[in-house]
């Protein structure tokens, strides 16, 4: 059974810092991996999706990478801003399944 | 832009009530999902539906049922609400198959008193 882990559970950084959020998964037979952002009390907003055949995806200041062999994905945020403060979740979709398995998230605080 | 709409942002219900949570998507997506999110436990799948009138249990279906009579609408039903069902409920949809990506609704915060 797939398990997705995100470490650390919380992270606090000063504004302007580049940072990396980590996501690991136990079963490498994934179809894709998706990163989401969640603001307090709100739903999830999709940030980036990486197909199993891809190594990375970029959107603006965000870059997500995927290494299936090691069971890891990272979300890189460049030049962090206070507006980036949120919880970031990663989720893996298994091959042959429509379901996503979520990590518990990393709560990011960017201090002005 | 694609949209998943959950009918209520906040609900307060009494123990023992039958509760309906509604979700509508306007993207002609095949798959729809109900998750609950609790502190320390993350998102857990309750039920999902891969076609009209088709459903499959997720990880925590006990105490819940679902209905999908039309493609765009997926309802979560709490047969007899209990305090341990107080949670944030999130609906999502996806096109499925080789098309990637999920779209989530804004969530319903349910409190059972």
Coordinates of C-alpha atoms in Angstrom, one line a residue:
Chain A
X1 CA 0.0 0.0 0.0
X2 CA 1.4 3.4 -1.0
X3 CA 2.5 5.7 1.8
X4 CA 3.4 9.3 1.2
X5 CA 5.4 11.2 3.7
X6 CA 6.3 14.9 3.9
X7 CA 9.0 16.2 6.1
X8 CA 9.2 18.6 7.9
X9 CA 5.6 19.1 9.0
X10 CA 6.3 22.8 9.5
X11 CA 8.9 25.2 8.2
X12 CA 9.5 28.9 8.9
X13 CA 11.8 31.0 6.7
X14 CA 12.5 34.7 6.2
X15 CA 11.2 36.4 3.1
X16 CA 13.4 36.1 0.0
X17 CA 14.9 32.7 0.9
X18 CA 14.9 29.8 -1.6
X19 CA 13.5 26.7 0.0
X20 CA 12.8 23.0 -0.7
X21 CA 9.8 21.0 0.4
X22 CA 10.2 17.2 0.4
X23 CA 7.9 14.4 -0.4
X24 CA 8.7 10.7 -0.3
X25 CA 6.6 7.7 -1.4
X26 CA 7.1 4.0 -0.8
X27 CA 5.8 2.5 -4.1
X28 CA 7.6 3.7 -7.2
X29 CA 4.9 2.5 -9.6
X30 CA 3.2 5.9 -9.7
X31 CA 1.4 7.3 -12.6
X32 CA 2.0 10.9 -11.6
X33 CA 2.7 13.1 -8.6
X34 CA 0.8 16.3 -7.9
X35 CA 1.7 19.2 -5.6
X36 CA -1.1 21.3 -4.0
X37 CA -1.4 24.4 -2.0
X38 CA -4.0 24.8 0.8
X39 CA -4.7 28.1 2.5
X40 CA -6.3 27.9 6.0
X41 CA -9.9 26.7 5.9
X42 CA -9.9 26.5 2.1
X43 CA -9.8 23.8 -0.5
X44 CA -6.7 22.6 -2.5
X45 CA -5.2 24.4 -5.4
X46 CA -3.2 22.4 -7.9
X47 CA 0.3 23.8 -8.4
X48 CA 2.3 21.3 -10.4
X49 CA 1.8 17.9 -11.8
X50 CA 4.6 15.6 -12.9
X51 CA 4.0 12.6 -15.0
X52 CA 5.9 9.4 -14.2
X53 CA 7.9 9.9 -17.4
X54 CA 9.0 13.4 -16.5
X55 CA 11.8 14.6 -14.3
X56 CA 10.5 18.1 -13.4
X57 CA 7.9 20.8 -14.0
X58 CA 8.2 24.5 -13.6
X59 CA 5.6 27.3 -13.0
X60 CA 6.9 30.7 -12.3
X61 CA 8.9 30.6 -9.0
X62 CA 8.0 26.9 -8.4
X63 CA 9.9 23.9 -9.7
X64 CA 8.9 20.3 -8.8
X65 CA 11.2 17.4 -9.5
X66 CA 10.5 13.7 -9.4
X67 CA 12.9 10.8 -8.9
X68 CA 10.9 7.6 -9.0
X69 CA 13.8 5.3 -8.4
X70 CA 14.5 6.9 -5.0
X71 CA 10.8 7.5 -4.2
X72 CA 11.2 11.2 -3.9
X73 CA 9.8 14.5 -5.1
X74 CA 10.8 18.0 -4.2
X75 CA 9.1 21.3 -4.6
X76 CA 11.5 24.2 -4.9
X77 CA 10.2 27.7 -4.2
X78 CA 12.5 30.6 -5.3
X79 CA 12.6 34.0 -3.6
X80 CA 9.9 33.2 -1.1
X81 CA 7.2 35.8 -0.2
X82 CA 4.8 36.1 2.7
X83 CA 2.0 35.3 0.2
X84 CA 3.6 31.8 -0.2
X85 CA 2.6 31.0 3.4
X86 CA 0.3 28.0 3.2
X87 CA 0.2 24.2 3.6
X88 CA 1.8 22.3 0.7
X89 CA 0.6 18.8 0.0
X90 CA 1.9 16.2 -2.3
X91 CA -0.1 13.3 -3.7
X92 CA 0.7 10.3 -5.7
X93 CA -1.5 8.6 -8.2
X94 CA -0.8 4.9 -8.7
X95 CA -0.7 3.2 -12.0
X96 CA -4.0 1.5 -12.7
X97 CA -5.8 3.6 -10.1
X98 CA -7.7 6.9 -10.3
X99 CA -7.1 7.6 -6.6
X100 CA -4.6 9.9 -5.0
X101 CA -2.7 9.1 -1.9
X102 CA -1.8 12.3 0.1
X103 CA 1.0 13.2 2.4
X104 CA 0.1 15.1 5.5
X105 CA 1.6 18.3 4.2
X106 CA 4.2 20.9 5.2
X107 CA 3.0 24.1 6.7
X108 CA 5.1 26.9 5.4
X109 CA 5.4 30.3 7.0
X110 CA 7.3 33.1 5.2
X111 CA 8.2 35.9 7.6
X112 CA 8.4 39.5 6.3
Chain B
X1 CA -11.9 27.7 -16.0
X2 CA -12.9 24.4 -14.5
X3 CA -14.9 24.4 -11.4
X4 CA -16.0 22.2 -8.5
X5 CA -18.6 23.7 -6.3
X6 CA -19.6 22.5 -2.9
X7 CA -23.0 23.8 -1.8
X8 CA -22.1 24.8 1.7
X9 CA -18.9 26.3 3.3
X10 CA -20.1 25.8 6.9
X11 CA -22.7 23.4 8.3
X12 CA -23.8 22.7 11.9
X13 CA -25.9 19.6 12.4
X14 CA -27.2 17.7 15.4
X15 CA -26.2 14.2 16.3
X16 CA -28.5 11.6 14.6
X17 CA -29.5 13.9 11.7
X18 CA -29.2 12.7 8.2
X19 CA -26.8 15.1 6.4
X20 CA -26.4 15.7 2.7
X21 CA -23.2 17.3 1.3
X22 CA -23.5 18.3 -2.3
X23 CA -20.8 18.7 -5.0
X24 CA -21.2 19.8 -8.6
X25 CA -18.6 20.0 -11.3
X26 CA -18.9 21.7 -14.7
X27 CA -16.1 20.0 -16.5
X28 CA -17.8 16.8 -17.7
X29 CA -15.3 14.8 -15.6
X30 CA -15.8 11.1 -15.2
X31 CA -14.4 10.7 -11.7
X32 CA -15.6 12.4 -8.5
X33 CA -14.2 11.9 -5.0
X34 CA -15.1 12.7 -1.4
X35 CA -12.3 13.2 1.1
X36 CA -12.3 14.3 4.8
X37 CA -9.4 16.2 6.3
X38 CA -8.5 16.1 9.9
X39 CA -5.6 17.6 11.8
X40 CA -2.8 15.1 12.1
X41 CA -4.5 12.6 9.8
X42 CA -4.4 14.4 6.5
X43 CA -6.8 13.7 3.6
X44 CA -8.5 10.4 3.7
X45 CA -10.7 9.1 0.9
X46 CA -14.3 8.2 1.8
X47 CA -15.8 7.3 -1.5
X48 CA -15.3 7.8 -5.2
X49 CA -17.4 7.4 -8.3
X50 CA -16.0 6.6 -11.8
X51 CA -19.3 6.9 -13.6
X52 CA -22.9 7.7 -13.1
X53 CA -24.4 5.4 -10.5
X54 CA -21.0 3.7 -10.1
X55 CA -19.2 4.0 -6.8
X56 CA -16.3 2.5 -4.9
X57 CA -15.4 2.6 -1.2
X58 CA -12.4 4.5 -0.2
X59 CA -10.4 4.1 3.0
X60 CA -13.0 5.2 5.5
X61 CA -16.5 4.6 4.2
X62 CA -18.1 3.6 7.5
X63 CA -21.0 5.9 8.4
X64 CA -21.2 7.4 4.9
X65 CA -23.0 6.7 1.6
X66 CA -22.9 8.4 -1.7
X67 CA -25.2 9.1 -4.7
X68 CA -24.4 10.0 -8.2
X69 CA -27.5 10.1 -10.3
X70 CA -26.1 12.7 -12.8
X71 CA -22.5 13.0 -14.1
X72 CA -22.0 16.5 -12.7
X73 CA -23.3 15.9 -9.2
X74 CA -21.9 13.7 -6.4
X75 CA -23.5 13.7 -3.0
X76 CA -22.1 12.5 0.3
X77 CA -24.7 11.3 2.8
X78 CA -24.1 10.9 6.5
X79 CA -26.9 8.5 7.5
X80 CA -26.9 9.4 11.2
X81 CA -24.4 12.1 12.0
X82 CA -22.1 11.6 14.9
X83 CA -19.6 14.0 16.6
X84 CA -16.7 12.0 15.2
X85 CA -17.8 13.1 11.8
X86 CA -17.0 16.7 12.6
X87 CA -14.4 17.5 9.9
X88 CA -13.6 19.4 6.7
X89 CA -15.0 17.6 3.7
X90 CA -13.4 18.1 0.3
X91 CA -14.9 17.1 -3.0
X92 CA -12.7 16.6 -6.1
X93 CA -13.1 15.6 -9.7
X94 CA -10.8 14.3 -12.5
X95 CA -11.2 13.4 -16.1
X96 CA -9.5 10.1 -15.6
X97 CA -7.6 7.8 -17.8
X98 CA -4.5 9.3 -19.3
X99 CA -5.6 12.8 -18.5
X100 CA -3.9 14.0 -15.4
X101 CA -4.9 16.2 -12.5
X102 CA -7.5 16.7 -9.9
X103 CA -9.7 19.8 -9.3
X104 CA -10.9 20.4 -5.7
X105 CA -13.8 22.3 -4.3
X106 CA -13.5 24.9 -1.6
X107 CA -14.5 22.5 1.2
X108 CA -17.4 22.1 3.7
X109 CA -16.6 22.5 7.3
X110 CA -19.1 20.3 9.1
X111 CA -19.7 20.5 12.8
X112 CA -21.9 17.8 14.5
X113 CA -23.1 18.8 18.0

